[in-house]
Coordinates of C-alpha atoms in Angstrom, one line a residue:
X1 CA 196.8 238.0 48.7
X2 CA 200.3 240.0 48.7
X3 CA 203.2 239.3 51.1
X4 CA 202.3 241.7 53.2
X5 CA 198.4 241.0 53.7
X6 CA 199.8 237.5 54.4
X7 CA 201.9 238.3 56.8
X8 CA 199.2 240.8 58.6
X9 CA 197.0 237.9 59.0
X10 CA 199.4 235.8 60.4
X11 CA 200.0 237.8 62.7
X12 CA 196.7 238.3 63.7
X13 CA 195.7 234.7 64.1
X14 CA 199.0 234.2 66.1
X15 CA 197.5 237.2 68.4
X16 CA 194.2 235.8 68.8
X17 CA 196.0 232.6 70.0
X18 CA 197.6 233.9 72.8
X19 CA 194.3 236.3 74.0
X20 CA 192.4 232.7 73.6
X21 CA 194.9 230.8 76.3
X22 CA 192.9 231.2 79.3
X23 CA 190.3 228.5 77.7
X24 CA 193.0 225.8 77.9
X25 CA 194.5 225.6 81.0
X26 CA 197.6 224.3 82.1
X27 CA 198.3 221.4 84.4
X28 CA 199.1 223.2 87.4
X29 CA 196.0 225.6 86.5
X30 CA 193.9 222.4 86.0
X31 CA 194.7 221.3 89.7
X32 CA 194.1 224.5 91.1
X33 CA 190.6 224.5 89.3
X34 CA 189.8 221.0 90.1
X35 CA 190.6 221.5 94.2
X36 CA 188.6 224.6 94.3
X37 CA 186.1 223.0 93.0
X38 CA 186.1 219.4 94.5
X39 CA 186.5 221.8 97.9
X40 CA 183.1 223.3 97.4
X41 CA 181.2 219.5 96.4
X42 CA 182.9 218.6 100.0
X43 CA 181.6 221.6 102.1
X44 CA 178.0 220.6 100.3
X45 CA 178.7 216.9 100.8
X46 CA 179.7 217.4 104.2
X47 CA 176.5 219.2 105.5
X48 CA 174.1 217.5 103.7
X49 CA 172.8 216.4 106.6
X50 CA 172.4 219.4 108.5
X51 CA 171.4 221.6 105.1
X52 CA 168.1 222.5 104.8
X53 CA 165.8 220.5 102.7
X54 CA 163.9 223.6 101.4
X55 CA 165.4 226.9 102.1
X56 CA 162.8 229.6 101.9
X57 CA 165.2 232.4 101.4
X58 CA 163.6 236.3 101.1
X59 CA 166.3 237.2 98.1
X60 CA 165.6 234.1 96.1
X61 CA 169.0 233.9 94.7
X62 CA 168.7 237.6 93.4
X63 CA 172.4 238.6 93.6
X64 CA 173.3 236.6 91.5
X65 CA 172.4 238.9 88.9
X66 CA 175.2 241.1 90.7
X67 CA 177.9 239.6 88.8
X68 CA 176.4 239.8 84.7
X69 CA 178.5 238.1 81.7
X70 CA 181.4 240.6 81.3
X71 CA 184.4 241.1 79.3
X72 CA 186.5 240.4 82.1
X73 CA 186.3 237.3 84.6
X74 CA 186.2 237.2 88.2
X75 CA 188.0 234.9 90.9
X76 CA 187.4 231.5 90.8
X77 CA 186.7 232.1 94.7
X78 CA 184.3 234.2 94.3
X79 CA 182.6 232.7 91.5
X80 CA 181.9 229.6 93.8
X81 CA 180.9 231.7 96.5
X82 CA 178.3 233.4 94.5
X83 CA 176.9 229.8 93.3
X84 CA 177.2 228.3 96.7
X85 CA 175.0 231.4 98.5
X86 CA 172.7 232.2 95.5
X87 CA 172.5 229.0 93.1
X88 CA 172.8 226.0 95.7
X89 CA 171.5 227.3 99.0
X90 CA 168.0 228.8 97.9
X91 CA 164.6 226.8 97.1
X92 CA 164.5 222.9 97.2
X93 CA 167.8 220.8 97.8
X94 CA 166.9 217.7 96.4
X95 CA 170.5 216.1 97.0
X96 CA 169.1 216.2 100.6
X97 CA 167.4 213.0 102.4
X98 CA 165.0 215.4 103.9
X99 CA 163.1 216.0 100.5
X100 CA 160.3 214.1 101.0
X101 CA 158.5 216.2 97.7
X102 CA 157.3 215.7 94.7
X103 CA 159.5 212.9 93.1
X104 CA 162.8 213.9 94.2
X105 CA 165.8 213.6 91.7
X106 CA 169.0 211.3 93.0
X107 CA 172.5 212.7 92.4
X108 CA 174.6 209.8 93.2
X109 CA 178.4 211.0 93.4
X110 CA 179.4 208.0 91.0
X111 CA 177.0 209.4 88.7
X112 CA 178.6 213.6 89.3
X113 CA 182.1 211.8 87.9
X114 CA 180.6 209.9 85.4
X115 CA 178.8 213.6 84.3
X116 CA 182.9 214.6 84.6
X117 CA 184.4 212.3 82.7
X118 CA 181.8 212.7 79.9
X119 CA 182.2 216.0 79.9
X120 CA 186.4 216.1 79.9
X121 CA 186.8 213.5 76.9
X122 CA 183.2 215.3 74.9
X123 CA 182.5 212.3 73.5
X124 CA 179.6 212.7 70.8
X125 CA 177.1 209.8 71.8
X126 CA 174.4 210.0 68.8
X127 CA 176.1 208.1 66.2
X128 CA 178.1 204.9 66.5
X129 CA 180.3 205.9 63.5
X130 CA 181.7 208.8 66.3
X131 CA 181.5 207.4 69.0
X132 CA 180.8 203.4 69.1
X133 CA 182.4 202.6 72.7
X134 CA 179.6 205.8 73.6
X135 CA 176.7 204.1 71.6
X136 CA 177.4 200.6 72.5
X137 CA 177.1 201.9 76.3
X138 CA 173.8 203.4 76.0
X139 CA 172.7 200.1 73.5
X140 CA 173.9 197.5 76.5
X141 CA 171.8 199.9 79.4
X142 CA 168.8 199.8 77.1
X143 CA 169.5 196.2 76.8
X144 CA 169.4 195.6 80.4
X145 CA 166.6 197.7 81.0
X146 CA 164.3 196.2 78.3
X147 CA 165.3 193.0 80.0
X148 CA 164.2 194.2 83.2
X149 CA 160.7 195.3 81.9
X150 CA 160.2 191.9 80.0
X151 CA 160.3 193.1 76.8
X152 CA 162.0 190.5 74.0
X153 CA 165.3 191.0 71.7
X154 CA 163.1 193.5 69.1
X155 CA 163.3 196.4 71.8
X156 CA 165.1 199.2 71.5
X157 CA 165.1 202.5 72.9
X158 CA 166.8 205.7 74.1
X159 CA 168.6 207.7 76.7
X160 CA 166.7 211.1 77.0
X161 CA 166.7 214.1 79.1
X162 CA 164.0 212.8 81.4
X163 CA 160.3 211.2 81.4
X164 CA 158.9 214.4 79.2
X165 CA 160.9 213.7 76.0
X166 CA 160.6 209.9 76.7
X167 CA 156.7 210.2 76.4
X168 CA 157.0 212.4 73.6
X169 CA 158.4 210.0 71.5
X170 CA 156.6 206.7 72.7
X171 CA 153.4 209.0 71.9
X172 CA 154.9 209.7 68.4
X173 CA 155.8 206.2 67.3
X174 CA 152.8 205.3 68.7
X175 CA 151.0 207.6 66.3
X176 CA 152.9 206.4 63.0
X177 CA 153.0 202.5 64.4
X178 CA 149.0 203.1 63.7
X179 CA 149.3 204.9 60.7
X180 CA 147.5 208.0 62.0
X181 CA 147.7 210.9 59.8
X182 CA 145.7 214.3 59.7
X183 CA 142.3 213.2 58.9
X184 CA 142.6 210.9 61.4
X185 CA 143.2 212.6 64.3
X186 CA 139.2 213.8 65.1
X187 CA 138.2 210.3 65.6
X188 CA 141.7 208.7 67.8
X189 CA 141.0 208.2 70.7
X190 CA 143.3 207.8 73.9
X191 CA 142.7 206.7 77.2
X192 CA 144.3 207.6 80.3
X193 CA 143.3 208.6 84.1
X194 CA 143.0 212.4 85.1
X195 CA 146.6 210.8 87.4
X196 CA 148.2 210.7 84.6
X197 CA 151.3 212.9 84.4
X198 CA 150.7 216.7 82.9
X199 CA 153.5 215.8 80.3
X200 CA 151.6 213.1 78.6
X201 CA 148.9 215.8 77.1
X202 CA 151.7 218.0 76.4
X203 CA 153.3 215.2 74.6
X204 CA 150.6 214.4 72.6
X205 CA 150.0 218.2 71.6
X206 CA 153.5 218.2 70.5
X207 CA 153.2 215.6 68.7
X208 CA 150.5 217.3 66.4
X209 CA 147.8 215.3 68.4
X210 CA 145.8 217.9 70.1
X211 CA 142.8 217.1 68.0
X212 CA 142.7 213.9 69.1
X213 CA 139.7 212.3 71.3
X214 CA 140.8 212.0 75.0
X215 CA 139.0 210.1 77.6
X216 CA 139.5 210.3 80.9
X217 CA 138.8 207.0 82.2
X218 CA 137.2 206.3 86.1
X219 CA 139.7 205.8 88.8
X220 CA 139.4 203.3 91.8
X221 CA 138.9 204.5 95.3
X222 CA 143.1 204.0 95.6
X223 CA 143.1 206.2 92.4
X224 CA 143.5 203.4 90.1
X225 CA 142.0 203.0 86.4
X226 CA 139.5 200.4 86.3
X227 CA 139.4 198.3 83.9
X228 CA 136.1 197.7 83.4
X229 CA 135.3 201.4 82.8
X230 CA 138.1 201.2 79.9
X231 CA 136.4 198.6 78.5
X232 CA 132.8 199.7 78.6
X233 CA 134.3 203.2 77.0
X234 CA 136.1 201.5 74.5
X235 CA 132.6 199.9 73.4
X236 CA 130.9 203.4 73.8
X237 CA 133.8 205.0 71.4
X238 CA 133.7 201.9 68.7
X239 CA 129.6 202.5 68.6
X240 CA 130.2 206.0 67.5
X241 CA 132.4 205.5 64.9
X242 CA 135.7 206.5 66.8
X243 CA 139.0 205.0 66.5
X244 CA 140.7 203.8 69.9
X245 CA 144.2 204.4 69.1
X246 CA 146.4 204.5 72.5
X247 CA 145.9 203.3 76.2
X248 CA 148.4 205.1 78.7
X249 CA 148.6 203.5 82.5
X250 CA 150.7 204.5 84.9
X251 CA 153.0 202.9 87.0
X252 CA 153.4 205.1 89.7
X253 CA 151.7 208.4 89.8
X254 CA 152.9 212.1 90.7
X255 CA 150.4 212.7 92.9
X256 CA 149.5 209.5 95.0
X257 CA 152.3 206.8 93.9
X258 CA 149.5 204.4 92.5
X259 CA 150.1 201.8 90.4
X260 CA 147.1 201.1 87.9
X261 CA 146.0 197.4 87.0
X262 CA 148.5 196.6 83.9
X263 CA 147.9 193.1 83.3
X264 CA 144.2 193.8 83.1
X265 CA 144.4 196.8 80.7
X266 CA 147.4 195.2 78.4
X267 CA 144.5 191.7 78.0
X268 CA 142.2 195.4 76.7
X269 CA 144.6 196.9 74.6
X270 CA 145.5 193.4 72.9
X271 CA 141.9 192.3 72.0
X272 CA 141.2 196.5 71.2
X273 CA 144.4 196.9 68.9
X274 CA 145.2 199.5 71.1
X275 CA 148.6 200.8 71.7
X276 CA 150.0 200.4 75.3
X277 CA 152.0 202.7 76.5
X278 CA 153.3 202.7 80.2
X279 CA 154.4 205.6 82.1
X280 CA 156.6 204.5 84.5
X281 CA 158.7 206.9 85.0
X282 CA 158.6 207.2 88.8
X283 CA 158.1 204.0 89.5
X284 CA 159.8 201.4 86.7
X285 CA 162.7 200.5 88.5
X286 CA 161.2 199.2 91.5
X287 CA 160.5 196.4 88.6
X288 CA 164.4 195.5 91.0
X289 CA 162.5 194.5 93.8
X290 CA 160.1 191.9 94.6
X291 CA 157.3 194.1 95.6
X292 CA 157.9 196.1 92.4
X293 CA 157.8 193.0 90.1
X294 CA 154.7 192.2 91.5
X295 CA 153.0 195.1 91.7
X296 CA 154.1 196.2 88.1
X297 CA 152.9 192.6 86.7
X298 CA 151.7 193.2 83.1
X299 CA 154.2 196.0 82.0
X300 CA 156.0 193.6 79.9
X301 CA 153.0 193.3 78.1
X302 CA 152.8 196.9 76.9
X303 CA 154.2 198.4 73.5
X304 CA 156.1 201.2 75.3
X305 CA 158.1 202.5 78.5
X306 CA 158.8 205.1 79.7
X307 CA 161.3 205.2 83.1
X308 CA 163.5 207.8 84.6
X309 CA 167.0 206.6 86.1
X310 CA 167.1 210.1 88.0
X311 CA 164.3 209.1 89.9
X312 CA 164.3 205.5 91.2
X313 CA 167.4 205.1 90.4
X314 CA 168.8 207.8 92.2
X315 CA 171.0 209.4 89.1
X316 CA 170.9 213.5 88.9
X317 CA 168.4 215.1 87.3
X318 CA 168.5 214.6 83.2
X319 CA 168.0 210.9 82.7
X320 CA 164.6 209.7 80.8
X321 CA 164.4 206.6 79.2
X322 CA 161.9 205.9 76.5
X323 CA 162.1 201.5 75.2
X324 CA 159.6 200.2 72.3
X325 CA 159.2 196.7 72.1
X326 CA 159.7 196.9 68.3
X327 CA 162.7 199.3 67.6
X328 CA 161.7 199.4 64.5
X329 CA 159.0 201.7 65.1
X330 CA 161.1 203.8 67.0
X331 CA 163.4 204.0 63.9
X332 CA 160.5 204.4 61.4
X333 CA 159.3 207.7 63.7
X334 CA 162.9 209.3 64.3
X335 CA 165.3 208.7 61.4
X336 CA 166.3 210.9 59.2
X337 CA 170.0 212.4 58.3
X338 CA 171.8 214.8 56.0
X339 CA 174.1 215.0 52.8
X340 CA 176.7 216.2 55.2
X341 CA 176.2 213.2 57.5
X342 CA 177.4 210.9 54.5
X343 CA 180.2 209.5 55.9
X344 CA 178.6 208.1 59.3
X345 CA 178.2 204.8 58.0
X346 CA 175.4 202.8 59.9
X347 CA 176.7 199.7 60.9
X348 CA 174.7 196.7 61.0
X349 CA 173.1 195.7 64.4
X350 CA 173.6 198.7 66.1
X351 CA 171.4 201.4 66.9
X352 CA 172.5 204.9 67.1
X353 CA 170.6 207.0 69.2
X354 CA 169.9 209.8 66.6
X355 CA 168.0 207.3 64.5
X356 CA 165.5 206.3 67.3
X357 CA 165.2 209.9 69.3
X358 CA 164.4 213.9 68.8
X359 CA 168.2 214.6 69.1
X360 CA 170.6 214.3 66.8
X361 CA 173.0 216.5 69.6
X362 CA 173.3 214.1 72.0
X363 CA 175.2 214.2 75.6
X364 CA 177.1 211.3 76.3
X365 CA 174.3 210.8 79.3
X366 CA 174.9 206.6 79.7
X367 CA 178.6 207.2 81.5
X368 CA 176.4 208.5 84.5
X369 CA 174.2 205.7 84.6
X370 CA 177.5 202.9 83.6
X371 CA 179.9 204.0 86.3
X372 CA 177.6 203.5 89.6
X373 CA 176.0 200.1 88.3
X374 CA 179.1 198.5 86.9
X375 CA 181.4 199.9 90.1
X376 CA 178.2 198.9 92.7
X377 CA 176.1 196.4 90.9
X378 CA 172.1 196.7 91.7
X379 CA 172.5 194.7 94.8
X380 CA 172.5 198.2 96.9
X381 CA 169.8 200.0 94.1
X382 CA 167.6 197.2 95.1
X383 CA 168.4 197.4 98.9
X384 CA 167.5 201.2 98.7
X385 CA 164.1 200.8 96.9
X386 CA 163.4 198.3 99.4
X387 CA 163.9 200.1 102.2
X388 CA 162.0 203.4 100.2
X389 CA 158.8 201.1 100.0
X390 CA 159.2 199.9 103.9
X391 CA 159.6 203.3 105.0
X392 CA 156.7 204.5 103.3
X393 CA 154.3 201.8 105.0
X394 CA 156.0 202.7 107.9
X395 CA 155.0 206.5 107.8
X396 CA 151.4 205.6 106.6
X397 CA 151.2 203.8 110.0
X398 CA 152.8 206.3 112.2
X399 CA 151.1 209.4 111.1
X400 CA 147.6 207.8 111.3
X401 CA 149.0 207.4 114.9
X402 CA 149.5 211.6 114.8
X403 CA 145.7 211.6 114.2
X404 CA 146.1 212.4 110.3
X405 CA 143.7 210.8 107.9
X406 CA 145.7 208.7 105.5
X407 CA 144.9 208.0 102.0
X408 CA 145.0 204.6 100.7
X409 CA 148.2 201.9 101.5
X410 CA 150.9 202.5 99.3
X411 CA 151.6 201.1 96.2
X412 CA 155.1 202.3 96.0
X413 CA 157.0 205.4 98.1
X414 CA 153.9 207.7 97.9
X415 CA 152.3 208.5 100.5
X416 CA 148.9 210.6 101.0
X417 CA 147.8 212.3 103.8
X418 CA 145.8 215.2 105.7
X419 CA 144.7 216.8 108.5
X420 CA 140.8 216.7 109.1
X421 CA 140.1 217.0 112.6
X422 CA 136.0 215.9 113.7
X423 CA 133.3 218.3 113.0
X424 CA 135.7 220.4 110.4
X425 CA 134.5 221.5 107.4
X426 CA 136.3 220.9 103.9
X427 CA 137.2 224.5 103.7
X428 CA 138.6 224.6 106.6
X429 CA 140.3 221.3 106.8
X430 CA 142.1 223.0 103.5
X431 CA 143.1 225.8 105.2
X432 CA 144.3 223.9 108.0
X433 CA 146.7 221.9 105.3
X434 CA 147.9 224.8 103.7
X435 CA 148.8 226.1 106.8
X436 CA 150.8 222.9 107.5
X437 CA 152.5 222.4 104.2
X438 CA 153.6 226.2 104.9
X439 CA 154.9 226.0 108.1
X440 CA 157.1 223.2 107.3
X441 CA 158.8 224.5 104.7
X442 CA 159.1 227.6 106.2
X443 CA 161.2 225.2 109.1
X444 CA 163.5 224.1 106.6
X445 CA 164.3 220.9 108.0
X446 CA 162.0 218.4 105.4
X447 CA 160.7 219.3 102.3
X448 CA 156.7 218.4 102.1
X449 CA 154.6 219.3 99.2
X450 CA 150.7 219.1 98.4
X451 CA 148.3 217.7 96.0
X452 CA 144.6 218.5 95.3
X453 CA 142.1 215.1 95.3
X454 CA 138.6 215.6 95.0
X455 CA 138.7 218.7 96.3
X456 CA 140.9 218.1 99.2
X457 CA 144.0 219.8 99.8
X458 CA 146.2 216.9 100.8
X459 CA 149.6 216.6 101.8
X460 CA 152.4 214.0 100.0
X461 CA 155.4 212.4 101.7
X462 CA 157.8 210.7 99.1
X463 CA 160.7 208.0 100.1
X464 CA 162.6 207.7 97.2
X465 CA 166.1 209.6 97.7
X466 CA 169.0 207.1 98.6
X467 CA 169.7 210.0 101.4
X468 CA 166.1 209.1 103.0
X469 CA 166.3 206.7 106.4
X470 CA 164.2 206.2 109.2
X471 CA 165.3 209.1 111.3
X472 CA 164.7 211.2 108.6
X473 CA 161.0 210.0 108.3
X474 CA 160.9 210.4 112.0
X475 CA 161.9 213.9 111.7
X476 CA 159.1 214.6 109.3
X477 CA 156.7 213.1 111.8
X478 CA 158.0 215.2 114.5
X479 CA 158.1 218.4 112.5
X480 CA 154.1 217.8 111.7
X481 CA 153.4 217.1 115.0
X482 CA 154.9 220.8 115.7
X483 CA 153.2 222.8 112.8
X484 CA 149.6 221.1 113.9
X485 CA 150.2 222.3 117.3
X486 CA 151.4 225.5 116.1
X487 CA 148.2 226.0 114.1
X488 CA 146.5 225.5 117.6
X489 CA 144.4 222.3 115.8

């Protein structure tokens, strides 16, 4: 390279430096961001409990496409403005106490600066040879929560980005802790309830499992899995020359919040060889309460967990947690590495995450779950599910007092119910819920969402945001009380 060419391209890297500027901000800069921005959490904050649960907006956040990626920025002003009126404000606000839907996320604000601070220091949380104070952080959370399951000092497990992924790989060490391989797959056979979540048959697909034998197994009339259908299907399977491979149980469904019998099933999956896999990812950390403890008796007796912190735990949305009561297996399934990874010694003891997950990019996603429990404790996490599992006994009682047939007592925060008036036939009686569901989220005020059991187009309330009190379930009485005189039923 001559002089000259060298001094060309100095100069052009010294250019490029200064046109790049604007991505590192000064201090002064910094606290200008940072107060427009805290400014705009405190409007939300502020109304929460006036904003509207489900906003059924016409535009749908349209104009945001308004504004496209362009070479030039706009105002920071405006740029929140746009997110506030076309990001935040439309659809489901599930920061609010009014969303009584589906299995509402959290979004604790220790957990929004614990997102913050993660973000600002970047810390790379897959390896320990990077980042060991990140590692050990996730290692001691997994700690406590294999402690909280049951599970002994062999467990091990991972932060993911929610129940999905956590399945995923519980399903796919399952698969390799049996030795399955290709020509197996035809005759494994799993076992589950037609309550289990969606994911778990995505999961297994995923995995390379779609082949695989699935049996649905015969729920109770509190849509349970019974255990003596498992068994007597399990004979049926072995008589034909089948393999049973993996039992899944829930604790805690999607649609009615039931719990099934897991110290029944893990006695069946011990004397079967099965694989044990709980899906708990609604409901595994009411394991803090007393109720929960009870009602969850057996889960330390399964092979596998899977819970999600940003839903009974009240963290924002991208927290899964997958533990295996051998971590080994975990390992076996999910390690591998590259030339250019050489110098990330493992060190003894500890587990980094890349060796026991599908990530080897991993956010530093334990600093939002560390910061609330070691600045709170779970003294208030345990006063919160408490109250969740009062109030939904209490609205099982009160809207059978509206004249609403109820489904079957709770288990956990789920509640089931619908509107069949005397002499009303099913169609109808669906209509008339799907007129309900409609109405109220056309109001605003609570969020209410539907299921579809036996047939019957049913209606779900769920207690499970920390926002969620007794005048909000109070609300959502009187709101139904409105849309079924509205329907004139």
């Amino acid at each position: 390279m001559s002089a000259l060419e060298h001094t060309t391209l100095v100069d052009r890297i010294r250019q490029l430096e200064r046109e790049a500027q604007p991505l590192e901000p000064g201090t002064a800069e910094r606290e200008l961001l940072r107060h427009a921005v805290m400014e705009s959490s405190e409007r939300f904050l502020r109304n929460i409990e006036t904003l509207k649960a489900f906003d059924d907006s016409e535009d749908k956040g349209i104009g945001l496409l308004q504004a496209p990626i362009s070479e030039r920025g706009i105002p920071l002003e405006a740029a929140l403005e746009l997110l506030e009126r076309e990001v935040v404000r439309p659809g489901g606000n599930p920061a609010s106490g009014g969303h009584l839907a589906y299995i509402p996320g959290g979004g604790l604000y220790h957990s929004a600066l614990g997102d913050y601070l993660a973000a600002i220091s970047n810390k790379y949380a897959g390896l320990f040879f990077t980042g060991p104070g990140a590692v050990r952080m996730e290692n001691m959370l997994l700690r406590w929560v294999a402690d909280l399951v049951g599970y002994p000092a062999t467990a091990g497990g991972n932060i993911a980005s929610g129940g999905s992924i956590a399945n995923l790989a519980a399903i796919a060490t399952a698969r390799d802790a049996h030795g399955l391989k290709g020509r197996d797959f035809a005759s494994a056979v799993v076992y589950l309830t037609t309550q289990a979540h969606h994911c778990i048959e995505k999961a297994l697909r995923l995995a390379g499992l779609e082949e695989v034998q699935v049996r649905y197994i015969p729920i109770d009339e509190r849509f349970r899995m019974r255990p003596d259908a498992l068994e007597q299907t399990i004979a049926a399977d072995r008589g034909q020359g089948l393999k049973p491979w993996l039992i899944i149980a829930a604790a805690g469904t999607t649609d009615t919040g039931a719990v099934d019998p897991l110290d029944a099933i893990a006695t069946i999956a011990e004397r079967e060889r099965c694989w044990f896999h709980v899906d708990a990812a609604y409901g595994g950390f009411f394991l803090l309460t007393g109720h929960g403890r009870r009602v969850l008796k057996g889960i330390e007796r399964s092979d596998s967990v899977a819970l999600d912190p940003h839903k009974s735990l009240f963290l924002p949305y991208g927290s899964g947690i997958v533990v295996v009561r051998d971590a080994r297996w975990l390992a076996a399934t999910h390690r591998y590495s590259g030339h250019y990874m050489q110098d990330a010694l493992r060190e003894p003891g500890e587990i980094s995450p890349a060796d026991v997950s599908p990530e080897l990019t991993k956010h530093f996603r334990a600093l939002r779950m560390w910061l609330p429990l070691i600045l709170l404790g779970t003294e208030p996490f345990r006063a919160a599910l408490d109250e969740k599992l009062l109030l939904a006994r209490y609205f099982h009682q009160e809207i059978q007092a509206l004249g609403f047939e109820a489904g079957p007592p709770p288990d956990l925060s789920v509640v089931t119910y619908r509107w069949a008036p005397p002499g009303v036939s099913l169609e109808r009686a669906n209509q008339l819920n799907q007129a309900i569901v409609d109405g109220v989220r056309r109001d605003g005020r609570v969020f209410l969402s539907s299921t579809l059991l036996d047939g019957r187009f049913t209606l779900r309330m769920v207690a499970l945001s920390f926002r969620t009190h007794q005048r909000t379930i109070d609300l959502a009485l009187r709101i139904l009380r409105e849309q079924v005189a509205a329907i004139g039923a």
